[in-house]
Amino acid sequence: MTEQLYTVASDSETTGEDKSQMSFPDVAIGIDIGTSNCSVAVWTGHQVELLKNTRNQKGMRSYVMFKDDSLSAGVTGGATREHGHEERDILSGSAIFNMKRLIGRMDTDEVVQASKSLPFLVQTLGIGVRPFIAALVNNMWRSTTPEEVLAIFLLELKALVEMHLKHPVRNAVLTIPVAFSRFQQTRIERACAMAGLHVLRLMPEPTAIALLYAQQQQQLLHDNMGSGIEKIALIFNMGAGYCDAAVAATAGGVSQIRALSGSTVGGEDILQNVMRHLMPDFDSLYAGQTMDRIKSIGLLRMATQDAIHKLATQEHVEINVDLGAGHKVSKILDRGEFEKVNQSIFEKCEGIIKQCLADAKLTPEDINDVILVGGCSRIPKIRSVVLGLCKKDDSYSGIDPLEAAVSGAALEGAIASGVSDPSGSLDLLTIQATPMNLGIRADGGNFAAIIPRNTAVPARRDMLFTTTHDNQTEALIAVYEGEGNQAEDNHLLGYFKITGIPAAAKGTVEINVCMDIDAGNVLRVFAGVVKPQGQAVPPFIEVRMPTLDDGHGWCGQALAKMYGSTLDLATIPKKLHP
Amino acid sequence: MISAPSVGIAFAPKPPPAAAVGSYRARKVRCAVAVAPAPAPAGTLYDVLGLRAGATVREIKAAYRRLARERHPDVAASAGADDFVRLHDAYATLSDPDSRARYDRDVVAVASMARGAHHRTMAAPAAAPRWYGRRPRRTWETDQCW
C-alpha cells in the first residue's frame, strides 16, 4: 500500500476576503461535529463567529473520502480537485460518514447493526467487540476505525481554523449528545488528541444551547447580577444521529441545567425506516456488499432524503428512482404515511421530553420557552409533538437551529479559557448536570447509584458499604454508568479491588466509596475502609474512570464468572432522621 | 483542568452527602458548643448561602446564582471544585421544601442540644471530635424518649 496522504487546504486556495481576526491566541474554539454536518466557531472578542471553509460554507459535511489513496474530509469537500465531492461520490463506498454514530460502540449495538446497510463496509461478529469498518479504495476494502476517520476530519478542521485565525489552535470545546456514554466520550477525546486538539470541555448539545439562550436573555433584559426573573426553557435537539432534551433555568446570566435526557434515534433512523418502507425486499434482492448493491443503496438513499426534505413543506411527494437491473421505485408518499412508518421514533422523542419534565419536577405550564434545534426540528410531526407536550403554539425564534450548538460551544470555550469582556457579553455561567446515574455493583447484581442523574457538575458524593461475608478481606468495586436497576444493564466503566480489609464479622466494616466529577467532567472514584476498629487504615485507592478500553460487554460477564459473590459489597441502610 | 487532590486531603474537607447534611452539621455544632458555648448554632447551610434562617425561596435562588458566579470552576479558575460542591449541596437541601423542613428540624434539635449541653461540666476530647459527637447525641435522644 502506498503511504497515506493528507490533503489540507492551503492559503492559495482561500476564497473571499482575507480577514485578520482579532482573537485571543489561547481561547478554545467551539466544534459541533454532527452526525451529518459539522461547524466550527470562535469568540472574536465581541461575539461568536462561525468560520467558513474554502467553499464559503458554515455547515460542512461530516465524512472522509478515501478514494485514490488521497484522503480529503468534508471540511473542504475536496476543494483541491476540479469538482467537489458529489453526493454520489460520498455514497460510493469510498467515503466513511456517520462517524459520530459508530464511535465507541460494540458490534452488539443496534445502531451498529443498522449501519450495515450503509455503502461503506460494516461487519459485525455479535460478540461485543468493535465493528470492522472499511472503505473502498482502488477496488479493495481498506479497514479503518471511526476514531481514525474522526481524527482525519478534525485535522482538516483544525487546519481550516488556523488558516482563519493565523495562529496555532490547541484547545477546543466539543458538543456531544446527551446519550453519549463515558466510554464514547473517551473515544472523542482520543480522536481529538490524534488531531492535536486538547478537549477543554465536552458539552451536551442542549447545554451549549442553554448557554446561548442565557446570553440572549441577559442582553434582552439587562438583568442585575444575582437577581431578575427566572426563565425556564425546554430545549429539544434532534439531529441525524441523536435526539436530546434538557430543561434549563436561566436568570442573571446563570444557566442551571435542571434535567437532561437523550436517546440514540435521529434523522438517520427516519431515513432508514422510509427506505425500508419504499423497498421492503431490498436485502433479498442485493445480497452481500456488491457494487450493484452499493450503487442502488446510494440512489435509493438520495431519493429518500430528497423526499423527506420535501415533506417538511408539502403534504405528499412523488418518488421515482431507477435502481438498475430492472428494479424501480415509483410511489407517492404522503405525510400521514411518513408519520406512521416512523411512529416508534416519535414516541421515543415524546418519552425523553416527558422524562425531562418529570426529572425537573415541572409541569408544561412552568415552561417559558420551547427551543427546537437540529435538522429534524423542521419535521412538522416533531414540532407538533414537542410543542403539544409543552402546550405552546410557537417555539422560541431567537436561535438558529443549525448554528446554536456550535455558538454555545464557542461561548463556553471563551468562558472556560478565562476570557473577560468589558461589555459583559461573557458574564455567563452554565451549571451543567450529569446525564446518567453513576454507581457501583452492590447487593448481588444490583446497581447502587452514588451520583444520581441530573446532579450538578462539579459533584462529589459518597456512600457507605459493608462486607457480605465473615472475615472478608477484599472487595471488588465495579463502576457502572446507566439507567438500569441491575448493574449488567448499564455500561461497565472500570473495576478495581480494595484489599487489606480487617477480618471481622460481615456487616461490621464500613467501606466508603466516593465519586468525584470535576468541571472538566473527569470522573474519579475513591474507595477505602473507614472504620477499622482500631487497626491500621489501609490507604484509599483513587482510580480515574473509565479504565476499560474495549470489550466492556464481556468484561462484566467475566468478572461475575471469575469472582461470583465472594468479593461483593452490600449497601448500608441510611440512618433514619429523628 | 483541576489537579487531582491528594488522597490524604481528598476526604478531609469533603462535604457530606445531602442526605447526611443534618447529622454532619449537628456533630460539628456540638463540638463547637463544647469548646465555646454560644447562644446560636454556627456554620449552618444558611451561612453558606449568606442568608438567615427565614429566607424565601427566591432569596435562596438569587444567592445561589450570585455565589455560583464566584465559585464555579468555569468562571473562577483559582477555585477548586470543593467550593462549588459545598454551595450546591446547601442550595439543593434548602431549595427543596421537604429537605429544608427536615434540616430546619435538625437545626432546632441542635439548638436544644446546645442549651442542654451548656450545663454539663464534661470536657470534650479534641482528639476525637467525631466519636465524642455521637455518644452525647444518642444520650440526648434517649432522654427525649423518656
XYZ file of C-alpha atoms in Angstrom:
724
model
C 0.000 0.000 0.000
C 1.159 3.481 -0.722
C 1.717 5.917 2.076
C -1.330 7.798 3.276
C -1.554 11.345 2.042
C -3.403 14.128 3.775
C -4.992 16.856 1.709
C -5.060 20.058 3.697
C -6.342 23.382 2.461
C -3.592 25.937 1.923
C -3.592 29.712 1.687
C -3.580 29.643 -2.082
C -6.992 28.059 -2.012
C -8.553 30.754 0.125
C -11.601 32.364 -1.394
C -13.304 35.538 -0.312
C -11.819 38.248 1.819
C -8.672 37.656 3.781
C -9.784 38.879 7.173
C -7.384 39.159 10.060
C -9.191 38.071 13.167
C -8.807 39.836 16.472
C -8.861 36.850 18.764
C -7.082 35.514 21.799
C -4.324 33.034 20.984
C -5.219 30.607 23.755
C -9.002 30.791 23.623
C -10.747 27.490 22.978
C -12.695 27.080 19.752
C -16.148 25.532 19.613
C -16.724 22.482 17.430
C -20.038 20.840 16.662
C -19.448 17.599 14.810
C -22.880 16.403 13.952
C -23.592 13.007 12.523
C -24.179 14.510 9.095
C -22.909 18.104 9.321
C -20.293 19.916 11.347
C -19.415 23.514 12.095
C -16.753 25.419 13.995
C -16.955 28.772 15.773
C -14.665 31.044 17.730
C -15.014 34.014 20.056
C -13.693 37.040 18.173
C -13.512 39.408 21.121
C -17.012 40.785 20.696
C -19.149 37.913 19.509
C -19.125 34.353 18.298
C -18.317 33.862 14.640
C -18.841 30.712 12.628
C -15.912 30.033 10.316
C -16.373 29.206 6.660
C -14.474 26.736 4.560
C -12.927 27.321 1.167
C -16.326 26.880 -0.444
C -17.844 29.590 1.731
C -19.870 27.124 3.779
C -20.553 27.339 7.506
C -22.069 23.881 7.682
C -19.762 21.223 6.293
C -20.467 17.576 5.652
C -19.099 15.087 8.152
C -17.262 12.499 6.088
C -13.807 11.472 4.905
C -13.169 10.378 1.321
C -10.599 7.612 0.883
C -10.584 7.466 -2.901
C -7.406 7.063 -4.952
C -5.079 6.863 -1.949
C -5.629 10.516 -1.087
C -7.719 11.452 1.900
C -9.903 14.514 1.976
C -12.515 15.313 4.550
C -15.833 17.040 4.205
C -14.351 20.235 5.623
C -13.173 21.324 2.210
C -15.377 18.919 0.313
C -12.489 18.014 -1.926
C -11.949 21.607 -2.934
C -8.466 20.738 -4.110
C -9.978 18.873 -7.030
C -11.606 20.317 -10.098
C -15.013 19.346 -8.777
C -16.023 18.890 -5.188
C -17.348 15.598 -3.922
C -20.854 14.974 -5.058
C -23.450 13.063 -3.149
C -22.944 10.045 -5.384
C -19.234 10.020 -4.518
C -19.978 10.072 -0.810
C -22.351 7.148 -1.258
C -19.959 5.139 -3.435
C -18.394 3.160 -0.598
C -15.176 5.184 -0.697
C -16.271 7.616 1.986
C -16.870 6.964 5.663
C -19.598 9.002 7.280
C -21.811 8.703 10.362
C -18.621 8.507 12.461
C -20.428 10.007 15.401
C -22.980 7.216 15.315
C -20.364 4.475 15.199
C -17.692 5.762 17.570
C -17.306 3.870 20.813
C -19.951 1.260 20.034
C -19.799 -2.507 20.192
C -20.977 -4.781 17.424
C -23.933 -5.953 19.500
C -25.345 -2.425 19.425
C -28.493 -1.999 17.350
C -27.132 1.246 15.919
C -24.143 -0.652 14.531
C -26.459 -3.313 13.141
C -28.481 -0.642 11.367
C -25.276 0.801 9.920
C -24.611 -2.358 7.943
C -26.924 -1.046 5.256
C -24.616 1.902 4.598
C -22.482 2.000 1.441
C -19.169 1.526 3.239
C -18.363 -1.815 4.812
C -19.565 -2.540 8.339
C -19.056 -6.082 9.601
C -20.088 -7.446 12.979
C -19.417 -10.650 14.863
C -22.001 -10.151 17.575
C -19.663 -10.871 20.481
C -19.235 -7.409 21.979
C -16.148 -6.220 20.143
C -15.620 -3.234 17.900
C -17.188 -3.491 14.455
C -14.997 -3.863 11.391
C -15.237 -0.813 9.146
C -13.669 -0.402 5.728
C -13.738 1.966 2.772
C -13.449 1.060 -0.900
C -10.035 2.145 -2.219
C -8.902 1.073 -5.695
C -11.458 -1.736 -5.663
C -10.195 -3.022 -2.331
C -11.807 -2.686 1.084
C -9.358 -0.908 3.363
C -10.042 -1.030 7.070
C -10.188 1.934 9.412
C -11.882 2.904 12.685
C -14.388 5.640 13.496
C -11.790 7.301 15.750
C -9.288 7.381 12.913
C -11.820 8.825 10.493
C -12.838 11.435 13.032
C -9.194 12.342 13.674
C -8.572 12.879 9.955
C -11.647 15.045 9.825
C -10.602 17.059 12.876
C -7.120 17.535 11.467
C -8.549 19.206 8.396
C -10.945 21.225 10.523
C -8.051 22.387 12.694
C -6.130 23.438 9.590
C -9.139 25.435 8.444
C -9.368 27.240 11.788
C -5.660 28.016 11.883
C -5.871 29.401 8.365
C -8.557 31.808 9.528
C -7.017 32.798 12.841
C -3.387 32.905 11.635
C -2.102 31.169 14.759
C -1.997 27.611 16.113
C -5.088 26.271 17.816
C -4.780 23.964 20.763
C -7.937 23.899 22.915
C -11.441 23.018 21.843
C -14.889 22.625 23.316
C -16.895 19.939 21.560
C -20.587 19.249 21.696
C -21.728 15.689 22.289
C -25.127 14.034 22.516
C -26.652 13.574 25.951
C -26.806 9.830 25.328
C -23.025 9.568 24.879
C -21.533 7.231 27.451
C -18.241 7.997 29.136
C -16.722 5.291 27.020
C -17.734 7.137 23.878
C -16.508 10.411 25.335
C -13.029 8.971 25.800
C -13.097 7.950 22.140
C -13.899 11.505 21.113
C -11.059 12.797 23.275
C -8.684 10.281 21.734
C -9.641 11.310 18.208
C -9.038 14.938 19.183
C -5.653 14.052 20.640
C -4.720 12.315 17.391
C -5.568 15.559 15.589
C -3.559 17.695 18.011
C -6.517 19.157 19.885
C -6.975 19.203 23.631
C -10.564 18.867 24.763
C -11.240 21.591 27.293
C -14.878 20.611 27.739
C -17.288 18.103 26.299
C -20.667 19.771 26.353
C -24.014 18.084 25.842
C -25.652 19.834 22.934
C -28.697 21.139 24.857
C -26.362 22.573 27.485
C -24.500 24.552 24.836
C -27.806 25.868 23.544
C -28.862 26.784 27.090
C -25.730 28.910 27.394
C -26.586 30.761 24.195
C -30.130 31.254 25.477
C -28.766 32.637 28.749
C -26.672 35.158 26.867
C -29.660 36.314 24.867
C -31.813 36.680 27.971
C -29.005 38.629 29.594
C -28.843 41.055 26.701
C -32.612 41.356 26.395
C -33.477 42.048 29.996
C -30.292 43.792 31.203
C -30.706 41.947 34.459
C -28.802 42.919 37.525
C -26.355 40.375 38.768
C -27.882 37.810 41.052
C -31.449 38.923 40.559
C -34.041 39.085 37.827
C -36.841 36.888 36.666
C -36.077 33.226 36.218
C -36.997 31.846 32.818
C -37.309 28.144 32.191
C -36.647 26.776 28.732
C -37.170 23.316 27.345
C -34.564 22.581 24.699
C -35.155 19.812 22.186
C -32.373 18.918 19.779
C -32.718 16.261 17.088
C -30.030 15.755 14.508
C -29.154 12.938 12.182
C -27.906 10.613 14.888
C -29.308 11.551 18.283
C -32.094 13.414 19.989
C -31.703 15.236 23.295
C -33.853 17.223 25.670
C -32.979 19.499 28.556
C -34.698 21.819 30.986
C -32.653 24.911 31.828
C -33.484 27.601 34.384
C -31.893 30.923 33.447
C -31.606 34.143 35.405
C -28.942 36.799 35.637
C -26.700 35.061 33.134
C -26.570 31.832 35.146
C -27.992 28.862 33.307
C -28.727 25.895 35.523
C -29.442 22.583 33.819
C -32.270 21.049 35.782
C -32.718 17.867 33.736
C -31.139 16.084 30.789
C -32.462 13.245 28.700
C -31.299 11.682 25.479
C -31.841 8.886 23.022
C -29.961 7.364 20.127
C -32.607 7.993 17.494
C -32.298 10.644 14.829
C -32.778 11.515 11.223
C -30.741 8.528 10.104
C -33.276 6.189 11.677
C -36.119 8.034 9.992
C -34.309 7.751 6.675
C -33.740 4.026 7.098
C -37.361 3.440 8.045
C -38.590 5.203 4.925
C -36.078 3.371 2.724
C -37.273 0.041 4.087
C -40.846 1.132 3.548
C -40.201 2.069 -0.073
C -38.372 -1.158 -0.830
C -39.117 -3.884 1.722
C -37.271 -6.631 -0.168
C -34.032 -4.707 -0.677
C -31.893 -7.097 1.377
C -33.065 -10.155 -0.502
C -32.570 -8.521 -3.895
C -28.991 -7.475 -3.184
C -27.049 -9.999 -1.126
C -23.536 -9.109 0.007
C -21.634 -5.871 -0.397
C -21.531 -5.906 -4.186
C -21.059 -2.931 -6.474
C -24.670 -3.198 -7.614
C -25.865 -3.048 -4.046
C -23.726 -0.052 -3.204
C -24.944 1.857 -6.223
C -28.573 1.006 -5.552
C -28.305 1.968 -1.894
C -26.873 5.310 -2.919
C -29.628 6.001 -5.432
C -32.394 4.972 -3.064
C -30.840 6.966 -0.248
C -30.607 10.156 -2.275
C -34.197 9.839 -3.467
C -35.465 9.181 0.053
C -33.553 12.085 1.552
C -34.965 14.391 -1.076
C -38.484 13.146 -0.398
C -38.193 13.628 3.360
C -36.933 17.173 2.886
C -39.878 17.994 0.656
C -42.375 16.555 3.120
C -41.426 19.326 5.540
C -43.246 21.779 3.290
C -45.508 19.521 1.189
C -48.293 17.154 2.118
C -47.149 14.449 -0.295
C -44.212 13.803 -2.577
C -43.679 11.666 -5.650
C -40.693 9.298 -5.698
C -39.368 7.902 -8.959
C -35.993 6.201 -8.965
C -34.454 3.564 -11.226
C -32.113 1.345 -9.217
C -30.902 -0.544 -12.258
C -31.226 -4.224 -13.168
C -34.920 -3.753 -13.659
C -35.676 -2.576 -10.121
C -37.668 0.612 -9.802
C -39.414 2.545 -7.073
C -42.390 4.569 -8.169
C -44.585 5.766 -5.353
C -46.382 8.733 -3.839
C -45.535 9.182 -0.158
C -47.785 11.403 1.919
C -47.155 12.909 5.303
C -49.522 10.624 7.164
C -47.796 7.558 5.778
C -44.411 9.023 6.676
C -45.553 9.611 10.246
C -46.992 6.127 10.516
C -43.763 4.498 9.352
C -41.784 6.449 11.974
C -44.288 6.151 14.796
C -41.832 4.486 17.182
C -39.272 7.252 16.707
C -41.758 9.986 17.519
C -42.806 8.047 20.601
C -39.188 7.928 21.773
C -38.929 11.689 21.321
C -42.073 12.094 23.376
C -40.625 9.835 26.065
C -37.446 11.821 26.623
C -39.367 15.089 26.913
C -41.741 13.622 29.481
C -38.795 12.248 31.430
C -37.111 15.651 31.344
C -40.172 17.417 32.718
C -40.627 14.762 35.395
C -36.974 14.919 36.463
C -37.151 18.702 36.740
C -40.435 18.392 38.671
C -42.129 20.814 36.312
C -45.450 20.937 34.538
C -45.817 22.174 30.955
C -47.238 25.438 32.299
C -43.927 26.178 34.034
C -42.051 26.300 30.724
C -41.481 29.810 29.381
C -39.788 28.981 26.083
C -39.502 25.922 23.880
C -36.310 25.859 21.827
C -36.245 23.497 18.855
C -32.867 22.908 17.214
C -31.253 20.355 14.956
C -32.020 19.390 11.407
C -35.002 17.224 12.344
C -36.693 20.088 14.147
C -38.078 21.028 10.743
C -40.207 17.883 10.594
C -43.795 19.014 11.220
C -44.621 15.975 13.343
C -41.632 16.623 15.594
C -42.693 20.206 16.104
C -46.260 19.278 16.911
C -45.161 16.572 19.376
C -42.781 18.848 21.287
C -44.986 21.932 21.276
C -48.014 19.815 22.155
C -46.321 18.334 25.217
C -45.311 21.807 26.390
C -48.696 23.324 25.493
C -47.143 26.041 23.357
C -48.201 27.360 19.973
C -44.784 28.535 18.849
C -41.176 27.816 19.592
C -38.536 30.333 20.602
C -37.424 32.108 17.450
C -34.192 33.790 18.518
C -31.893 30.842 17.895
C -30.778 29.366 14.583
C -31.488 25.619 14.654
C -28.250 24.638 12.939
C -25.815 27.118 14.485
C -26.954 27.159 18.100
C -24.879 24.278 19.431
C -21.573 25.423 17.972
C -22.204 29.016 19.091
C -22.795 27.825 22.630
C -19.654 25.706 22.490
C -17.583 28.713 21.415
C -19.075 30.755 24.261
C -18.150 28.054 26.740
C -14.689 27.905 25.203
C -14.204 31.608 25.833
C -15.571 31.443 29.383
C -13.579 28.358 30.357
C -10.449 29.882 28.816
C -10.734 32.813 31.198
C -11.626 35.452 28.620
C -13.355 38.511 30.040
C -15.298 41.019 28.025
C -15.820 44.633 29.182
C -19.271 44.790 27.613
C -20.441 41.909 29.751
C -21.237 39.512 26.925
C -19.316 36.782 28.726
C -20.791 37.306 32.186
C -22.285 33.860 31.867
C -22.144 30.582 33.685
C -23.578 27.204 32.844
C -24.072 24.808 35.716
C -24.019 21.505 33.912
C -25.639 18.294 35.067
C -24.753 14.627 34.790
C -26.905 12.858 32.198
C -26.721 9.360 33.711
C -26.556 7.634 37.067
C -23.098 6.656 38.278
C -22.536 3.961 40.839
C -21.185 0.529 41.623
C -22.458 -3.012 41.775
C -23.677 -3.983 45.225
C -26.162 -6.283 46.944
C -25.538 -9.073 44.459
C -26.075 -7.793 40.933
C -27.870 -4.588 41.811
C -26.752 -1.133 40.767
C -26.202 1.303 43.640
C -26.296 4.854 42.264
C -23.850 7.119 44.079
C -24.127 10.164 41.818
C -27.695 10.216 40.526
C -28.798 11.598 37.202
C -29.029 15.393 36.873
C -26.579 16.125 39.681
C -24.881 19.483 39.190
C -21.274 19.363 37.969
C -18.736 19.560 39.631
C -20.064 16.964 42.033
C -18.858 14.740 44.804
C -20.923 12.110 46.552
C -20.022 9.188 48.726
C -21.838 6.162 50.055
C -21.050 3.635 52.749
C -20.922 -0.073 52.042
C -20.119 -3.111 54.124
C -18.869 -6.661 53.687
C -21.120 -9.587 52.799
C -19.012 -12.444 54.206
C -17.375 -13.116 57.554
C -13.654 -12.329 57.508
C -13.888 -10.863 54.006
C -10.610 -9.059 53.320
C -11.131 -7.956 49.713
C -13.903 -6.210 47.811
C -14.456 -5.707 44.099
C -15.518 -2.209 43.080
C -17.164 -2.428 39.643
C -18.149 1.034 38.421
C -21.175 1.326 36.155
C -22.994 4.107 34.352
C -26.564 3.998 33.144
C -30.241 3.948 33.993
C -30.871 0.273 34.754
C -31.532 -1.108 38.219
C -29.333 -4.118 37.541
C -25.631 -3.467 37.136
C -25.323 -5.538 33.982
C -27.954 -3.396 32.254
C -25.522 -0.471 32.407
C -22.121 0.352 30.941
C -19.186 -1.031 32.879
C -16.622 1.761 33.158
C -13.936 0.024 35.172
C -13.123 -2.016 38.210
C -10.573 -2.357 40.973
C -10.176 -4.227 44.236
C -9.933 -2.993 47.795
C -7.522 -5.189 49.708
C -6.489 -5.303 53.337
C -9.968 -5.098 54.829
C -9.686 -6.075 58.510
C -11.037 -9.567 59.114
C -14.286 -9.204 61.011
C -17.843 -10.425 61.077
C -19.808 -9.460 57.990
C -21.571 -6.143 58.109
C -19.301 -4.572 60.720
C -16.671 -2.959 58.491
C -17.589 0.324 56.806
C -16.232 0.952 53.315
C -16.589 4.403 51.811
C -16.917 4.778 48.041
C -16.704 8.373 46.854
C -17.222 9.585 43.284
C -15.899 12.945 42.146
C -16.637 14.698 38.841
C -14.622 17.843 38.229
C -15.520 20.762 35.986
C -13.798 19.066 33.068
C -16.136 16.093 33.519
C -13.334 13.816 34.683
C -14.665 11.046 36.915
C -12.569 9.735 39.788
C -13.543 7.034 42.239
C -12.074 6.890 45.755
C -12.621 3.865 47.949
C -11.295 2.563 51.227
C -12.059 1.323 54.700
C -13.191 3.992 57.125
C -13.920 2.096 60.316
C -11.172 -0.409 61.011
C -11.982 -0.806 64.711
C -8.586 0.227 65.920
C -6.500 -1.410 63.238
C -4.391 0.475 60.759
C -6.348 2.002 57.902
C -5.023 0.912 54.525
C -4.594 3.783 52.047
C -7.525 4.839 49.944
C -7.487 3.931 46.268
C -8.077 6.580 43.632
C -8.980 5.466 40.114
C -9.788 7.653 37.157
C -12.654 6.225 35.121
C -13.202 4.756 32.617
C -10.341 2.280 32.757
C -11.816 -0.148 30.254
C -10.702 0.444 26.710
C -12.661 -2.232 24.926
C -14.917 -5.151 25.482
C -16.892 -3.735 28.369
C -19.677 -6.083 27.381
C -17.970 -9.354 28.104
C -15.707 -7.941 30.802
C -18.637 -7.629 33.190
C -19.601 -11.224 32.500
C -16.035 -12.403 33.028
C -15.874 -10.638 36.397
C -19.086 -12.303 37.509
C -17.872 -15.679 36.308
C -14.457 -15.378 37.961
C -15.438 -13.936 41.336
C -19.113 -14.698 41.750
C -20.233 -13.130 45.001
C -17.070 -13.654 47.040
C -15.982 -10.026 46.729
C -19.415 -8.430 46.871
C -20.366 -5.414 48.910
C -23.700 -4.545 50.463
C -25.239 -1.138 50.943
C -25.729 0.159 54.456
C -29.306 1.342 55.057
C -29.491 5.087 55.571
C -29.948 6.148 59.167
C -33.427 7.396 59.885
C -33.772 11.007 60.913
C -35.079 11.668 64.421
C -8.042 21.420 34.485
C -8.003 20.772 38.186
C -5.134 18.739 39.547
C -6.164 15.559 41.311
C -6.429 16.116 45.059
C -4.059 14.058 47.149
C -5.693 11.109 48.813
C -4.969 12.354 52.314
C -6.575 15.703 51.676
C -9.344 14.482 49.407
C -11.632 13.311 52.182
C -10.769 15.681 54.986
C -12.600 18.741 53.592
C -15.191 16.561 51.886
C -18.734 17.848 52.385
C -21.144 15.092 53.409
C -23.825 13.844 51.024
C -27.027 15.846 51.075
C -28.947 13.206 52.987
C -26.485 13.335 55.869
C -26.023 17.098 55.961
C -28.082 17.448 59.133
C -26.125 14.984 61.207
C -22.831 16.296 59.880
C -23.686 19.845 60.883
C -25.049 18.608 64.190
C -21.755 16.907 65.016
C -19.777 19.981 64.083
C -22.007 22.316 66.049
C -21.930 20.025 69.056
C -18.157 20.098 69.084
C -18.090 23.872 68.679
C -20.530 24.330 71.529
C -18.467 22.128 73.800
C -15.397 24.240 73.200
C -17.036 27.664 73.335
C -20.711 27.749 74.314
C -22.703 30.031 72.034
C -26.365 31.008 72.081
C -26.990 30.235 68.385
C -25.701 27.468 66.102
C -22.934 28.483 63.693
C -21.948 27.218 60.258
C -25.415 26.357 59.018
C -26.336 25.867 55.381
C -27.910 29.303 55.503
C -24.494 30.729 56.322
C -23.049 29.013 53.251
C -25.530 30.996 51.176
C -25.105 34.143 53.259
C -28.727 34.119 54.381
C -30.740 33.981 57.566
C -32.912 31.027 58.503
C -36.161 32.626 57.347
C -35.027 33.380 53.788
C -37.541 32.969 50.989
C -37.158 30.571 48.086
C -36.483 33.491 45.786
C -33.713 34.759 48.044
C -32.174 31.291 48.157
C -32.142 31.047 44.378
C -30.708 34.533 43.930
C -27.962 33.876 46.473
C -27.105 30.591 44.795
C -26.769 32.212 41.382
C -24.717 35.104 42.723
C -22.300 32.861 44.597
C -22.083 30.346 41.746
C -20.558 33.090 39.635
C -17.774 33.375 42.188
C -17.177 29.723 42.954
C -17.807 27.656 39.842
C -14.500 26.439 38.355
C -15.586 27.623 34.896
C -15.549 31.270 35.932
C -13.242 31.223 38.961
C -10.138 29.481 37.728
C -8.395 29.580 41.088
C -11.287 27.989 42.956
C -11.393 24.242 43.310
C -14.467 22.117 42.921
C -14.947 21.947 46.698
C -16.349 25.447 46.999
C -18.994 24.880 44.376
C -19.857 21.418 45.652
C -20.441 22.834 49.123
C -22.507 25.692 47.712
C -24.630 23.398 45.591
C -25.227 20.969 48.448
C -26.517 23.827 50.570
C -28.729 25.032 47.734
C -30.023 21.538 46.957
C -31.038 20.998 50.574
C -32.649 24.380 51.151
C -34.403 24.754 47.791
C -36.376 21.539 48.236
C -39.236 22.129 50.701
C -39.067 18.616 52.174
C -35.333 18.532 52.771
C -35.421 22.101 54.071
C -38.095 21.217 56.618
C -36.057 18.207 57.691
C -32.954 20.351 58.000
C -34.784 23.035 59.974
C -35.951 20.391 62.439
C -32.360 19.251 62.853
C -31.265 22.833 63.460
C -33.918 23.212 66.143
C -32.801 19.942 67.716
C -29.201 21.130 67.680
C -30.204 24.374 69.360
C -31.937 22.374 72.078
C -28.880 20.191 72.477
C -26.730 23.296 72.727
C -28.853 24.653 75.552
C -28.777 21.301 77.330
C -25.049 20.831 76.864
C -24.351 24.205 78.394
C -24.945 22.810 81.847
C -22.597 19.869 81.534
C -19.140 20.024 83.014
C -17.636 17.229 80.941
C -14.798 18.433 78.743
C -14.702 17.392 75.098
C -11.630 15.497 73.972
C -10.325 17.401 70.977
C -8.552 14.382 69.545
C -11.745 12.550 68.599
C -14.496 15.099 67.953
C -16.374 12.763 65.647
C -16.563 9.989 68.185
C -17.472 12.308 71.011
C -20.239 13.920 68.965
C -22.166 10.675 68.604
C -22.455 9.478 72.171
C -23.980 12.602 73.769
C -26.389 12.883 70.866
C -27.602 9.366 71.475
C -27.952 10.032 75.180
C -29.976 13.100 74.428
C -32.312 11.132 72.182
C -32.757 8.582 74.932
C -33.681 11.379 77.316
C -36.223 12.639 74.812
C -37.864 9.223 74.670
C -38.492 9.239 78.376
